[in-house]
PDB file of N, CA and C in Angstrom:
ATOM      1  N   UNK A1275     -23.572  -4.118  -1.583  1.00 82.00           N
ATOM      2  CA  UNK A1275     -22.741  -3.048  -2.999  1.00 82.00           C
ATOM      3  C   UNK A1275     -21.212  -2.702  -2.578  1.00 82.00           C
ATOM      4  N   UNK A1276     -20.248  -2.558  -3.008  1.00 87.00           N
ATOM      5  CA  UNK A1276     -19.100  -2.436  -2.682  1.00 87.00           C
ATOM      6  C   UNK A1276     -18.803  -1.295  -3.624  1.00 87.00           C
ATOM      7  N   UNK A1277     -18.289  -0.231  -2.641  1.00 92.00           N
ATOM      8  CA  UNK A1277     -17.601   0.932  -3.584  1.00 92.00           C
ATOM      9  C   UNK A1277     -16.303   1.389  -3.306  1.00 92.00           C
ATOM     10  N   UNK A1278     -15.573   1.881  -3.966  1.00 95.00           N
ATOM     11  CA  UNK A1278     -13.920   2.177  -4.098  1.00 95.00           C
ATOM     12  C   UNK A1278     -13.838   3.466  -4.446  1.00 95.00           C
ATOM     13  N   UNK A1279     -13.509   4.662  -3.680  1.00 94.00           N
ATOM     14  CA  UNK A1279     -13.082   6.079  -3.984  1.00 94.00           C
ATOM     15  C   UNK A1279     -11.619   5.872  -4.071  1.00 94.00           C
ATOM     16  N   UNK A1280     -11.618   6.513  -5.406  1.00 95.00           N
ATOM     17  CA  UNK A1280     -10.070   6.832  -5.291  1.00 95.00           C
ATOM     18  C   UNK A1280      -9.745   8.460  -5.129  1.00 95.00           C
ATOM     19  N   UNK A1281      -8.865   8.638  -4.672  1.00 95.00           N
ATOM     20  CA  UNK A1281      -8.370  10.043  -4.791  1.00 95.00           C
ATOM     21  C   UNK A1281      -6.631  10.470  -5.047  1.00 95.00           C
ATOM     22  N   UNK A1282      -6.162  11.513  -4.901  1.00 96.00           N
ATOM     23  CA  UNK A1282      -4.486  11.736  -5.561  1.00 96.00           C
ATOM     24  C   UNK A1282      -4.120  12.047  -6.403  1.00 96.00           C
ATOM     25  N   UNK A1283      -4.987  11.908  -7.604  1.00 95.00           N
ATOM     26  CA  UNK A1283      -4.520  12.046  -8.715  1.00 95.00           C
ATOM     27  C   UNK A1283      -4.250  13.186  -9.166  1.00 95.00           C
ATOM     28  N   UNK A1284      -3.530  14.221 -10.345  1.00 97.00           N
ATOM     29  CA  UNK A1284      -3.428  14.983 -10.348  1.00 97.00           C
ATOM     30  C   UNK A1284      -2.330  15.570 -11.515  1.00 97.00           C
ATOM     31  N   UNK A1285      -1.972  16.732 -11.778  1.00 98.00           N
ATOM     32  CA  UNK A1285      -1.117  17.481 -12.521  1.00 98.00           C
ATOM     33  C   UNK A1285       0.557  17.607 -12.071  1.00 98.00           C
ATOM     34  N   UNK A1286       1.726  17.157 -12.291  1.00 98.00           N
ATOM     35  CA  UNK A1286       2.942  17.457 -12.128  1.00 98.00           C
ATOM     36  C   UNK A1286       3.925  17.280 -12.679  1.00 98.00           C
ATOM     37  N   UNK A1287       4.783  17.871 -12.292  1.00 98.00           N
ATOM     38  CA  UNK A1287       5.803  18.062 -13.546  1.00 98.00           C
ATOM     39  C   UNK A1287       6.817  17.098 -13.622  1.00 98.00           C
ATOM     40  N   UNK A1288       7.120  16.388 -14.475  1.00 98.00           N
ATOM     41  CA  UNK A1288       8.575  15.274 -14.356  1.00 98.00           C
ATOM     42  C   UNK A1288       9.295  15.492 -13.374  1.00 98.00           C
ATOM     43  N   UNK A1289       9.589  14.203 -12.565  1.00 98.00           N
ATOM     44  CA  UNK A1289      10.616  14.496 -11.372  1.00 98.00           C
ATOM     45  C   UNK A1289       9.520  14.326 -10.061  1.00 98.00           C
ATOM     46  N   UNK A1290       8.668  14.787 -10.050  1.00 98.00           N
ATOM     47  CA  UNK A1290       7.779  14.969  -9.012  1.00 98.00           C
ATOM     48  C   UNK A1290       6.761  13.571  -8.083  1.00 98.00           C
ATOM     49  N   UNK A1291       6.111  14.203  -7.609  1.00 98.00           N
ATOM     50  CA  UNK A1291       5.667  13.003  -6.802  1.00 98.00           C
ATOM     51  C   UNK A1291       4.272  12.937  -6.232  1.00 98.00           C
ATOM     52  N   UNK A1292       3.709  12.179  -6.543  1.00 98.00           N
ATOM     53  CA  UNK A1292       2.274  12.213  -6.026  1.00 98.00           C
ATOM     54  C   UNK A1292       1.931  10.686  -5.256  1.00 98.00           C
ATOM     55  N   UNK A1293       0.728  10.625  -4.376  1.00 98.00           N
ATOM     56  CA  UNK A1293       0.225   9.552  -3.418  1.00 98.00           C
ATOM     57  C   UNK A1293      -1.116   9.520  -3.892  1.00 98.00           C
ATOM     58  N   UNK A1294      -1.461   8.024  -4.560  1.00 98.00           N
ATOM     59  CA  UNK A1294      -3.004   7.830  -4.724  1.00 98.00           C
ATOM     60  C   UNK A1294      -3.615   7.327  -3.474  1.00 98.00           C
ATOM     61  N   UNK A1295      -4.596   7.185  -3.370  1.00 98.00           N
ATOM     62  CA  UNK A1295      -5.204   6.531  -2.552  1.00 98.00           C
ATOM     63  C   UNK A1295      -6.388   5.623  -2.848  1.00 98.00           C
ATOM     64  N   UNK A1296      -7.026   4.458  -2.456  1.00 97.00           N
ATOM     65  CA  UNK A1296      -8.324   4.097  -2.606  1.00 97.00           C
ATOM     66  C   UNK A1296      -8.900   3.412  -1.389  1.00 97.00           C
ATOM     67  N   UNK A1297      -9.862   3.911  -1.129  1.00 96.00           N
ATOM     68  CA  UNK A1297     -10.652   2.987   0.094  1.00 96.00           C
ATOM     69  C   UNK A1297     -11.599   2.075  -0.049  1.00 96.00           C
ATOM     70  N   UNK A1298     -11.809   1.166   0.133  1.00 95.00           N
ATOM     71  CA  UNK A1298     -12.871   0.215  -0.243  1.00 95.00           C
ATOM     72  C   UNK A1298     -14.070   0.322   1.215  1.00 95.00           C
ATOM     73  N   UNK A1299     -15.427   0.312   0.719  1.00 92.00           N
ATOM     74  CA  UNK A1299     -16.255   0.277   1.576  1.00 92.00           C
ATOM     75  C   UNK A1299     -17.670  -0.684   1.300  1.00 92.00           C
ATOM     76  N   UNK A1300     -18.033  -0.751   2.076  1.00 89.00           N
ATOM     77  CA  UNK A1300     -19.800  -1.568   1.933  1.00 89.00           C
ATOM     78  C   UNK A1300     -19.631  -3.273   2.102  1.00 89.00           C
ATOM     79  N   UNK A1301     -20.133  -4.075   1.327  1.00 84.00           N
ATOM     80  CA  UNK A1301     -20.517  -4.883   1.836  1.00 84.00           C
ATOM     81  C   UNK A1301     -19.325  -6.141   1.048  1.00 84.00           C
ATOM     82  N   UNK A1302     -18.442  -5.520   1.561  1.00 82.00           N
ATOM     83  CA  UNK A1302     -16.782  -6.406   1.018  1.00 82.00           C
ATOM     84  C   UNK A1302     -16.587  -6.786   1.982  1.00 82.00           C
ATOM     85  N   UNK A1303     -15.609  -8.236   2.310  1.00 81.00           N
ATOM     86  CA  UNK A1303     -15.128  -9.169   3.087  1.00 81.00           C
ATOM     87  C   UNK A1303     -13.887 -10.074   2.574  1.00 81.00           C
ATOM     88  N   UNK A1304     -13.200 -10.112   3.255  1.00 86.00           N
ATOM     89  CA  UNK A1304     -12.223 -11.086   3.025  1.00 86.00           C
ATOM     90  C   UNK A1304     -11.206 -10.712   1.650  1.00 86.00           C
ATOM     91  N   UNK A1305     -10.780  -9.383   2.032  1.00 90.00           N
ATOM     92  CA  UNK A1305      -9.754  -8.743   0.608  1.00 90.00           C
ATOM     93  C   UNK A1305      -8.605  -9.589   0.324  1.00 90.00           C
ATOM     94  N   UNK A1306      -8.730 -10.025  -0.811  1.00 93.00           N
ATOM     95  CA  UNK A1306      -7.606 -10.923  -1.127  1.00 93.00           C
ATOM     96  C   UNK A1306      -5.988 -10.014  -1.752  1.00 93.00           C
ATOM     97  N   UNK A1307      -6.369  -9.322  -2.836  1.00 96.00           N
ATOM     98  CA  UNK A1307      -5.489  -8.669  -3.262  1.00 96.00           C
ATOM     99  C   UNK A1307      -5.921  -7.413  -3.636  1.00 96.00           C
ATOM    100  N   UNK A1308      -5.003  -5.905  -3.775  1.00 96.00           N
ATOM    101  CA  UNK A1308      -5.257  -4.947  -3.804  1.00 96.00           C
ATOM    102  C   UNK A1308      -4.182  -4.375  -4.864  1.00 96.00           C
ATOM    103  N   UNK A1309      -5.027  -3.552  -5.512  1.00 97.00           N
ATOM    104  CA  UNK A1309      -3.599  -3.206  -6.975  1.00 97.00           C
ATOM    105  C   UNK A1309      -4.715  -1.884  -7.985  1.00 97.00           C
ATOM    106  N   UNK A1310      -3.334  -1.633  -8.488  1.00 98.00           N
ATOM    107  CA  UNK A1310      -3.357  -0.200  -9.076  1.00 98.00           C
ATOM    108  C   UNK A1310      -2.943  -0.757 -10.384  1.00 98.00           C
ATOM    109  N   UNK A1311      -3.828  -0.449 -11.311  1.00 98.00           N
ATOM    110  CA  UNK A1311      -3.774  -0.101 -12.899  1.00 98.00           C
ATOM    111  C   UNK A1311      -3.462   1.108 -13.516  1.00 98.00           C
ATOM    112  N   UNK A1312      -3.415   1.089 -14.501  1.00 98.00           N
ATOM    113  CA  UNK A1312      -3.918   2.401 -15.249  1.00 98.00           C
ATOM    114  C   UNK A1312      -3.649   1.981 -16.796  1.00 98.00           C
ATOM    115  N   UNK A1313      -4.440   2.858 -17.988  1.00 98.00           N
ATOM    116  CA  UNK A1313      -4.722   2.831 -18.987  1.00 98.00           C
ATOM    117  C   UNK A1313      -4.258   4.779 -19.741  1.00 98.00           C
ATOM    118  N   UNK A1314      -3.082   4.930 -20.696  1.00 97.00           N
ATOM    119  CA  UNK A1314      -2.923   5.564 -21.165  1.00 97.00           C
ATOM    120  C   UNK A1314      -3.919   5.475 -22.934  1.00 97.00           C
ATOM    121  N   UNK A1315      -3.999   6.911 -23.404  1.00 93.00           N
ATOM    122  CA  UNK A1315      -4.771   6.952 -24.469  1.00 93.00           C
ATOM    123  C   UNK A1315      -4.327   6.013 -25.770  1.00 93.00           C
ATOM    124  N   UNK A1316      -5.189   4.891 -26.104  1.00 95.00           N
ATOM    125  CA  UNK A1316      -5.145   4.138 -27.102  1.00 95.00           C
ATOM    126  C   UNK A1316      -4.094   3.112 -26.642  1.00 95.00           C
ATOM    127  N   UNK A1317      -4.136   2.879 -25.539  1.00 97.00           N
ATOM    128  CA  UNK A1317      -3.389   1.629 -24.679  1.00 97.00           C
ATOM    129  C   UNK A1317      -3.919   0.759 -24.144  1.00 97.00           C
ATOM    130  N   UNK A1318      -3.775  -0.237 -24.137  1.00 97.00           N
ATOM    131  CA  UNK A1318      -4.371  -1.114 -22.702  1.00 97.00           C
ATOM    132  C   UNK A1318      -4.221  -0.880 -21.897  1.00 97.00           C
ATOM    133  N   UNK A1319      -5.082  -1.422 -20.608  1.00 98.00           N
ATOM    134  CA  UNK A1319      -4.918  -1.201 -19.257  1.00 98.00           C
ATOM    135  C   UNK A1319      -3.761  -2.347 -18.785  1.00 98.00           C
ATOM    136  N   UNK A1320      -3.181  -2.213 -18.169  1.00 98.00           N
ATOM    137  CA  UNK A1320      -1.840  -2.513 -17.580  1.00 98.00           C
ATOM    138  C   UNK A1320      -1.589  -2.477 -16.257  1.00 98.00           C
ATOM    139  N   UNK A1321      -1.292  -3.522 -15.558  1.00 98.00           N
ATOM    140  CA  UNK A1321      -0.541  -3.461 -13.981  1.00 98.00           C
ATOM    141  C   UNK A1321       0.379  -2.955 -13.836  1.00 98.00           C
ATOM    142  N   UNK A1322       0.151  -1.758 -12.795  1.00 98.00           N
ATOM    143  CA  UNK A1322       1.092  -1.065 -12.259  1.00 98.00           C
ATOM    144  C   UNK A1322       1.639  -1.855 -10.989  1.00 98.00           C
ATOM    145  N   UNK A1323       0.711  -1.889  -9.963  1.00 98.00           N
ATOM    146  CA  UNK A1323       1.670  -2.756  -8.708  1.00 98.00           C
ATOM    147  C   UNK A1323       0.230  -3.336  -8.165  1.00 98.00           C
ATOM    148  N   UNK A1324       0.728  -4.580  -7.660  1.00 98.00           N
ATOM    149  CA  UNK A1324      -0.433  -5.305  -6.646  1.00 98.00           C
ATOM    150  C   UNK A1324       0.259  -5.915  -5.063  1.00 98.00           C
ATOM    151  N   UNK A1325      -0.669  -5.538  -4.502  1.00 98.00           N
ATOM    152  CA  UNK A1325      -0.049  -6.320  -3.095  1.00 98.00           C
ATOM    153  C   UNK A1325      -1.112  -7.307  -2.334  1.00 98.00           C
ATOM    154  N   UNK A1326      -0.865  -8.342  -1.950  1.00 96.00           N
ATOM    155  CA  UNK A1326      -1.413  -9.492  -1.185  1.00 96.00           C
ATOM    156  C   UNK A1326      -1.610  -8.996   0.053  1.00 96.00           C
ATOM    157  N   UNK A1327      -2.798  -9.723   0.503  1.00 92.00           N
ATOM    158  CA  UNK A1327      -2.862  -9.577   1.886  1.00 92.00           C
ATOM    159  C   UNK A1327      -2.044  -9.628   2.852  1.00 92.00           C
ATOM    160  N   UNK A1328      -1.300 -10.519   2.557  1.00 93.00           N
ATOM    161  CA  UNK A1328      -0.058 -10.663   3.573  1.00 93.00           C
ATOM    162  C   UNK A1328       1.533  -9.476   3.326  1.00 93.00           C
ATOM    163  N   UNK A1329       1.059  -9.084   2.167  1.00 95.00           N
ATOM    164  CA  UNK A1329       2.104  -7.893   2.232  1.00 95.00           C
ATOM    165  C   UNK A1329       2.968  -8.104   0.835  1.00 95.00           C
ATOM    166  N   UNK A1330       2.770  -9.304   0.375  1.00 97.00           N
ATOM    167  CA  UNK A1330       3.861  -9.471  -0.911  1.00 97.00           C
ATOM    168  C   UNK A1330       3.482  -8.469  -2.193  1.00 97.00           C
ATOM    169  N   UNK A1331       4.691  -8.054  -2.448  1.00 98.00           N
ATOM    170  CA  UNK A1331       3.858  -7.064  -3.584  1.00 98.00           C
ATOM    171  C   UNK A1331       4.418  -7.326  -5.322  1.00 98.00           C
ATOM    172  N   UNK A1332       3.828  -7.113  -5.684  1.00 98.00           N
ATOM    173  CA  UNK A1332       4.861  -7.219  -7.910  1.00 98.00           C
ATOM    174  C   UNK A1332       4.602  -5.715  -8.089  1.00 98.00           C
ATOM    175  N   UNK A1333       5.461  -5.684  -9.048  1.00 98.00           N
ATOM    176  CA  UNK A1333       5.457  -3.823  -9.892  1.00 98.00           C
ATOM    177  C   UNK A1333       5.643  -4.454 -11.012  1.00 98.00           C
ATOM    178  N   UNK A1334       5.339  -3.405 -11.849  1.00 98.00           N
ATOM    179  CA  UNK A1334       5.565  -3.730 -13.456  1.00 98.00           C
ATOM    180  C   UNK A1334       7.151  -3.025 -13.498  1.00 98.00           C
ATOM    181  N   UNK A1335       7.834  -4.076 -14.212  1.00 98.00           N
ATOM    182  CA  UNK A1335       9.236  -3.092 -14.749  1.00 98.00           C
ATOM    183  C   UNK A1335       9.482  -1.527 -15.125  1.00 98.00           C
ATOM    184  N   UNK A1336       8.261  -1.233 -15.530  1.00 98.00           N
ATOM    185  CA  UNK A1336       8.847   0.377 -15.983  1.00 98.00           C
ATOM    186  C   UNK A1336       8.637   1.132 -14.825  1.00 98.00           C
ATOM    187  N   UNK A1337       8.169   0.734 -13.365  1.00 98.00           N
ATOM    188  CA  UNK A1337       7.841   1.179 -12.341  1.00 98.00           C
ATOM    189  C   UNK A1337       8.706   0.913 -10.867  1.00 98.00           C
ATOM    190  N   UNK A1338       9.524  -0.007 -11.223  1.00 98.00           N
ATOM    191  CA  UNK A1338      10.369  -0.438 -10.057  1.00 98.00           C
ATOM    192  C   UNK A1338      11.115   0.385  -9.862  1.00 98.00           C
ATOM    193  N   UNK A1339      11.171   0.678  -8.388  1.00 98.00           N
ATOM    194  CA  UNK A1339      12.395   1.913  -7.975  1.00 98.00           C
ATOM    195  C   UNK A1339      11.700   3.164  -7.971  1.00 98.00           C
ATOM    196  N   UNK A1340      10.511   3.662  -8.445  1.00 98.00           N
ATOM    197  CA  UNK A1340       9.892   4.427  -8.472  1.00 98.00           C
ATOM    198  C   UNK A1340       8.668   4.795  -7.445  1.00 98.00           C
ATOM    199  N   UNK A1341       7.951   3.313  -7.853  1.00 98.00           N
ATOM    200  CA  UNK A1341       6.341   3.481  -7.048  1.00 98.00           C
ATOM    201  C   UNK A1341       6.661   2.534  -6.151  1.00 98.00           C
ATOM    202  N   UNK A1342       5.702   2.721  -5.143  1.00 98.00           N
ATOM    203  CA  UNK A1342       5.906   2.054  -3.564  1.00 98.00           C
ATOM    204  C   UNK A1342       4.168   1.895  -3.444  1.00 98.00           C
ATOM    205  N   UNK A1343       4.100   0.387  -3.740  1.00 98.00           N
ATOM    206  CA  UNK A1343       2.507   0.268  -3.098  1.00 98.00           C
ATOM    207  C   UNK A1343       2.578  -0.491  -1.347  1.00 98.00           C
ATOM    208  N   UNK A1344       1.342  -0.174  -0.939  1.00 98.00           N
ATOM    209  CA  UNK A1344       1.090  -0.421   0.711  1.00 98.00           C
ATOM    210  C   UNK A1344      -0.384  -0.408   0.870  1.00 98.00           C
ATOM    211  N   UNK A1345      -0.706  -0.723   1.811  1.00 96.00           N
ATOM    212  CA  UNK A1345      -1.839  -1.227   2.196  1.00 96.00           C
ATOM    213  C   UNK A1345      -2.314  -0.988   3.705  1.00 96.00           C
ATOM    214  N   UNK A1346      -3.134  -0.503   4.293  1.00 95.00           N
ATOM    215  CA  UNK A1346      -3.679  -0.712   5.681  1.00 95.00           C
ATOM    216  C   UNK A1346      -5.155  -1.228   5.445  1.00 95.00           C
ATOM    217  N   UNK A1347      -4.798  -2.711   5.961  1.00 93.00           N
ATOM    218  CA  UNK A1347      -5.927  -3.862   5.984  1.00 93.00           C
ATOM    219  C   UNK A1347      -7.036  -3.358   6.849  1.00 93.00           C
ATOM    220  N   UNK A1348      -6.871  -2.560   7.932  1.00 92.00           N
ATOM    221  CA  UNK A1348      -7.923  -1.848   9.066  1.00 92.00           C
ATOM    222  C   UNK A1348      -8.817  -1.125   8.460  1.00 92.00           C
ATOM    223  N   UNK A1349      -7.979  -0.424   7.389  1.00 94.00           N
ATOM    224  CA  UNK A1349      -8.951   0.642   6.736  1.00 94.00           C
ATOM    225  C   UNK A1349      -9.564   0.155   5.287  1.00 94.00           C
ATOM    226  N   UNK A1350      -9.149  -0.959   4.804  1.00 94.00           N
ATOM    227  CA  UNK A1350      -9.489  -1.227   3.484  1.00 94.00           C
ATOM    228  C   UNK A1350      -9.121  -0.613   2.441  1.00 94.00           C
ATOM    229  N   UNK A1351      -7.662   0.028   2.401  1.00 96.00           N
ATOM    230  CA  UNK A1351      -7.046   1.384   1.921  1.00 96.00           C
ATOM    231  C   UNK A1351      -6.138   0.736   1.080  1.00 96.00           C
ATOM    232  N   UNK A1352      -6.180   0.945  -0.109  1.00 97.00           N
ATOM    233  CA  UNK A1352      -4.529   0.660  -0.902  1.00 97.00           C
ATOM    234  C   UNK A1352      -4.055   1.887  -0.896  1.00 97.00           C
ATOM    235  N   UNK A1353      -2.525   2.512  -1.236  1.00 98.00           N
ATOM    236  CA  UNK A1353      -1.736   3.439  -1.470  1.00 98.00           C
ATOM    237  C   UNK A1353      -0.846   3.225  -2.934  1.00 98.00           C
ATOM    238  N   UNK A1354      -0.851   4.042  -3.329  1.00 98.00           N
ATOM    239  CA  UNK A1354       0.545   4.059  -4.441  1.00 98.00           C
ATOM    240  C   UNK A1354       1.139   5.541  -4.535  1.00 98.00           C
ATOM    241  N   UNK A1355       2.118   5.430  -3.794  1.00 98.00           N
ATOM    242  CA  UNK A1355       3.394   6.479  -3.735  1.00 98.00           C
ATOM    243  C   UNK A1355       4.043   6.539  -5.208  1.00 98.00           C
ATOM    244  N   UNK A1356       4.045   7.321  -5.809  1.00 98.00           N
ATOM    245  CA  UNK A1356       4.578   7.305  -6.737  1.00 98.00           C
ATOM    246  C   UNK A1356       5.692   9.000  -7.076  1.00 98.00           C
ATOM    247  N   UNK A1357       6.940   8.511  -6.924  1.00 98.00           N
ATOM    248  CA  UNK A1357       7.879   9.394  -7.045  1.00 98.00           C
ATOM    249  C   UNK A1357       8.721   9.132  -8.524  1.00 98.00           C
ATOM    250  N   UNK A1358       9.596  10.448  -8.685  1.00 98.00           N
ATOM    251  CA  UNK A1358      10.365  10.568  -9.817  1.00 98.00           C
ATOM    252  C   UNK A1358       9.383   9.936 -11.152  1.00 98.00           C
ATOM    253  N   UNK A1359       8.046  10.963 -11.200  1.00 98.00           N
ATOM    254  CA  UNK A1359       7.796  10.752 -12.407  1.00 98.00           C
ATOM    255  C   UNK A1359       7.820  10.977 -13.785  1.00 98.00           C
ATOM    256  N   UNK A1360       7.554  10.098 -14.595  1.00 98.00           N
ATOM    257  CA  UNK A1360       7.905  10.795 -16.076  1.00 98.00           C
ATOM    258  C   UNK A1360       6.729  11.175 -16.796  1.00 98.00           C
ATOM    259  N   UNK A1361       6.760  11.704 -17.603  1.00 97.00           N
ATOM    260  CA  UNK A1361       5.373  11.645 -18.717  1.00 97.00           C
ATOM    261  C   UNK A1361       5.059  11.031 -19.212  1.00 97.00           C
ATOM    262  N   UNK A1362       5.783   9.580 -19.315  1.00 97.00           N
ATOM    263  CA  UNK A1362       4.877   8.407 -19.908  1.00 97.00           C
ATOM    264  C   UNK A1362       4.674   7.776 -18.519  1.00 97.00           C
ATOM    265  N   UNK A1363       4.104   8.196 -17.505  1.00 98.00           N
ATOM    266  CA  UNK A1363       3.575   7.810 -16.311  1.00 98.00           C
ATOM    267  C   UNK A1363       2.237   8.151 -16.514  1.00 98.00           C
ATOM    268  N   UNK A1364       1.990   8.926 -17.556  1.00 98.00           N
ATOM    269  CA  UNK A1364       0.621  10.250 -17.840  1.00 98.00           C
ATOM    270  C   UNK A1364      -0.592   8.711 -18.071  1.00 98.00           C
ATOM    271  N   UNK A1365      -1.514   9.131 -17.398  1.00 98.00           N
ATOM    272  CA  UNK A1365      -2.666   7.925 -17.466  1.00 98.00           C
ATOM    273  C   UNK A1365      -3.767   8.104 -16.375  1.00 98.00           C
ATOM    274  N   UNK A1366      -5.223   7.526 -16.811  1.00 98.00           N
ATOM    275  CA  UNK A1366      -6.117   7.178 -15.809  1.00 98.00           C
ATOM    276  C   UNK A1366      -5.557   5.678 -15.062  1.00 98.00           C
ATOM    277  N   UNK A1367      -5.518   6.122 -14.028  1.00 98.00           N
ATOM    278  CA  UNK A1367      -5.245   5.268 -13.064  1.00 98.00           C
ATOM    279  C   UNK A1367      -6.240   4.659 -11.833  1.00 98.00           C
ATOM    280  N   UNK A1368      -6.455   2.972 -12.274  1.00 98.00           N
ATOM    281  CA  UNK A1368      -7.741   2.514 -11.577  1.00 98.00           C
ATOM    282  C   UNK A1368      -7.322   1.445 -10.680  1.00 98.00           C
ATOM    283  N   UNK A1369      -7.934   1.556  -9.260  1.00 98.00           N
ATOM    284  CA  UNK A1369      -7.872   0.706  -8.304  1.00 98.00           C
ATOM    285  C   UNK A1369      -8.271  -0.785  -8.504  1.00 98.00           C
ATOM    286  N   UNK A1370      -8.126  -1.599  -8.417  1.00 97.00           N
ATOM    287  CA  UNK A1370      -8.716  -2.843  -8.228  1.00 97.00           C
ATOM    288  C   UNK A1370      -8.486  -3.574  -7.054  1.00 97.00           C
ATOM    289  N   UNK A1371      -9.710  -4.205  -6.481  1.00 96.00           N
ATOM    290  CA  UNK A1371      -9.826  -4.917  -5.138  1.00 96.00           C
ATOM    291  C   UNK A1371     -10.148  -6.435  -5.409  1.00 96.00           C
ATOM    292  N   UNK A1372      -9.324  -7.409  -5.166  1.00 94.00           N
ATOM    293  CA  UNK A1372     -10.056  -8.626  -5.542  1.00 94.00           C
ATOM    294  C   UNK A1372     -10.503  -9.177  -3.838  1.00 94.00           C
ATOM    295  N   UNK A1373     -11.506  -9.487  -3.670  1.00 92.00           N
ATOM    296  CA  UNK A1373     -12.583 -10.020  -2.698  1.00 92.00           C
ATOM    297  C   UNK A1373     -13.345 -11.083  -2.976  1.00 92.00           C
ATOM    298  N   UNK A1374     -14.942 -11.223  -2.901  1.00 89.00           N
ATOM    299  CA  UNK A1374     -15.552 -12.125  -2.914  1.00 89.00           C
ATOM    300  C   UNK A1374     -16.107 -12.201  -4.851  1.00 89.00           C
ATOM    301  N   UNK A1375     -15.366 -10.900  -5.095  1.00 91.00           N
ATOM    302  CA  UNK A1375     -15.209 -10.707  -6.688  1.00 91.00           C
ATOM    303  C   UNK A1375     -14.159  -9.750  -6.818  1.00 91.00           C
ATOM    304  N   UNK A1376     -14.526  -9.237  -8.197  1.00 94.00           N
ATOM    305  CA  UNK A1376     -12.893  -8.018  -8.371  1.00 94.00           C
ATOM    306  C   UNK A1376     -13.863  -7.167  -8.671  1.00 94.00           C
ATOM    307  N   UNK A1377     -13.130  -5.794  -7.984  1.00 95.00           N
ATOM    308  CA  UNK A1377     -14.200  -4.464  -8.323  1.00 95.00           C
ATOM    309  C   UNK A1377     -13.071  -3.398  -8.483  1.00 95.00           C
ATOM    310  N   UNK A1378     -13.679  -2.724  -9.495  1.00 96.00           N
ATOM    311  CA  UNK A1378     -12.720  -1.431  -9.790  1.00 96.00           C
ATOM    312  C   UNK A1378     -13.503  -0.063  -9.515  1.00 96.00           C
ATOM    313  N   UNK A1379     -12.281   0.693  -8.835  1.00 96.00           N
ATOM    314  CA  UNK A1379     -12.658   1.848  -9.016  1.00 96.00           C
ATOM    315  C   UNK A1379     -12.743   3.163 -10.095  1.00 96.00           C
ATOM    316  N   UNK A1380     -13.531   4.382 -10.337  1.00 95.00           N
ATOM    317  CA  UNK A1380     -13.687   4.942 -11.020  1.00 95.00           C
ATOM    318  C   UNK A1380     -13.017   5.626 -12.388  1.00 95.00           C
ATOM    319  N   UNK A1381     -11.252   5.460 -11.274  1.00 96.00           N
ATOM    320  CA  UNK A1381      -9.917   6.028 -12.409  1.00 96.00           C
ATOM    321  C   UNK A1381      -9.630   7.244 -11.704  1.00 96.00           C
ATOM    322  N   UNK A1382      -8.505   7.674 -12.024  1.00 97.00           N
ATOM    323  CA  UNK A1382      -8.181   9.170 -11.319  1.00 97.00           C
ATOM    324  C   UNK A1382      -6.932   9.534 -12.393  1.00 97.00           C
ATOM    325  N   UNK A1383      -7.151  10.799 -13.000  1.00 98.00           N
ATOM    326  CA  UNK A1383      -6.247  11.159 -13.711  1.00 98.00           C
ATOM    327  C   UNK A1383      -5.171  11.500 -13.441  1.00 98.00           C
ATOM    328  N   UNK A1384      -3.937  10.958 -13.664  1.00 98.00           N
ATOM    329  CA  UNK A1384      -2.601  11.396 -13.306  1.00 98.00           C
ATOM    330  C   UNK A1384      -1.573  11.979 -14.561  1.00 98.00           C
ATOM    331  N   UNK A1385      -1.396  13.160 -14.967  1.00 98.00           N
ATOM    332  CA  UNK A1385      -0.750  13.768 -15.793  1.00 98.00           C
ATOM    333  C   UNK A1385       0.567  14.441 -15.558  1.00 98.00           C
ATOM    334  N   UNK A1386       1.780  13.967 -16.190  1.00 98.00           N
ATOM    335  CA  UNK A1386       2.927  14.296 -15.821  1.00 98.00           C
ATOM    336  C   UNK A1386       3.249  15.357 -17.138  1.00 98.00           C
ATOM    337  N   UNK A1387       3.775  16.730 -16.860  1.00 98.00           N
ATOM    338  CA  UNK A1387       4.542  17.483 -17.855  1.00 98.00           C
ATOM    339  C   UNK A1387       5.791  17.215 -17.874  1.00 98.00           C
ATOM    340  N   UNK A1388       6.385  17.838 -19.038  1.00 94.00           N
ATOM    341  CA  UNK A1388       7.800  17.450 -18.908  1.00 94.00           C
ATOM    342  C   UNK A1388       8.256  18.630 -18.968  1.00 94.00           C
TER     343      UNK A1388
END
């Protein structure tokens, strides 16, 4: 069994910062890609950023230059540093890990007030 535990969401004013963390544990091995997705009310879930085991990163155009994804392979943890937050970043953020299968976290709410 695989568990993903997310933390770091919350309420912040526009222009502020938050850091999300997602730690994978359990019967998980050969982690490949780790990433963050988000889903706003009434919208489809979308990729925010992901990172391969080798450190290659990919970002949605809407967050380039503001968000930074990183990972600690020894801790099976992925991070998302979010700076210059905007109200349109408000969403539930989900961690996804690709290993022997695809695994999703429970989601963490990020709310950016104007």
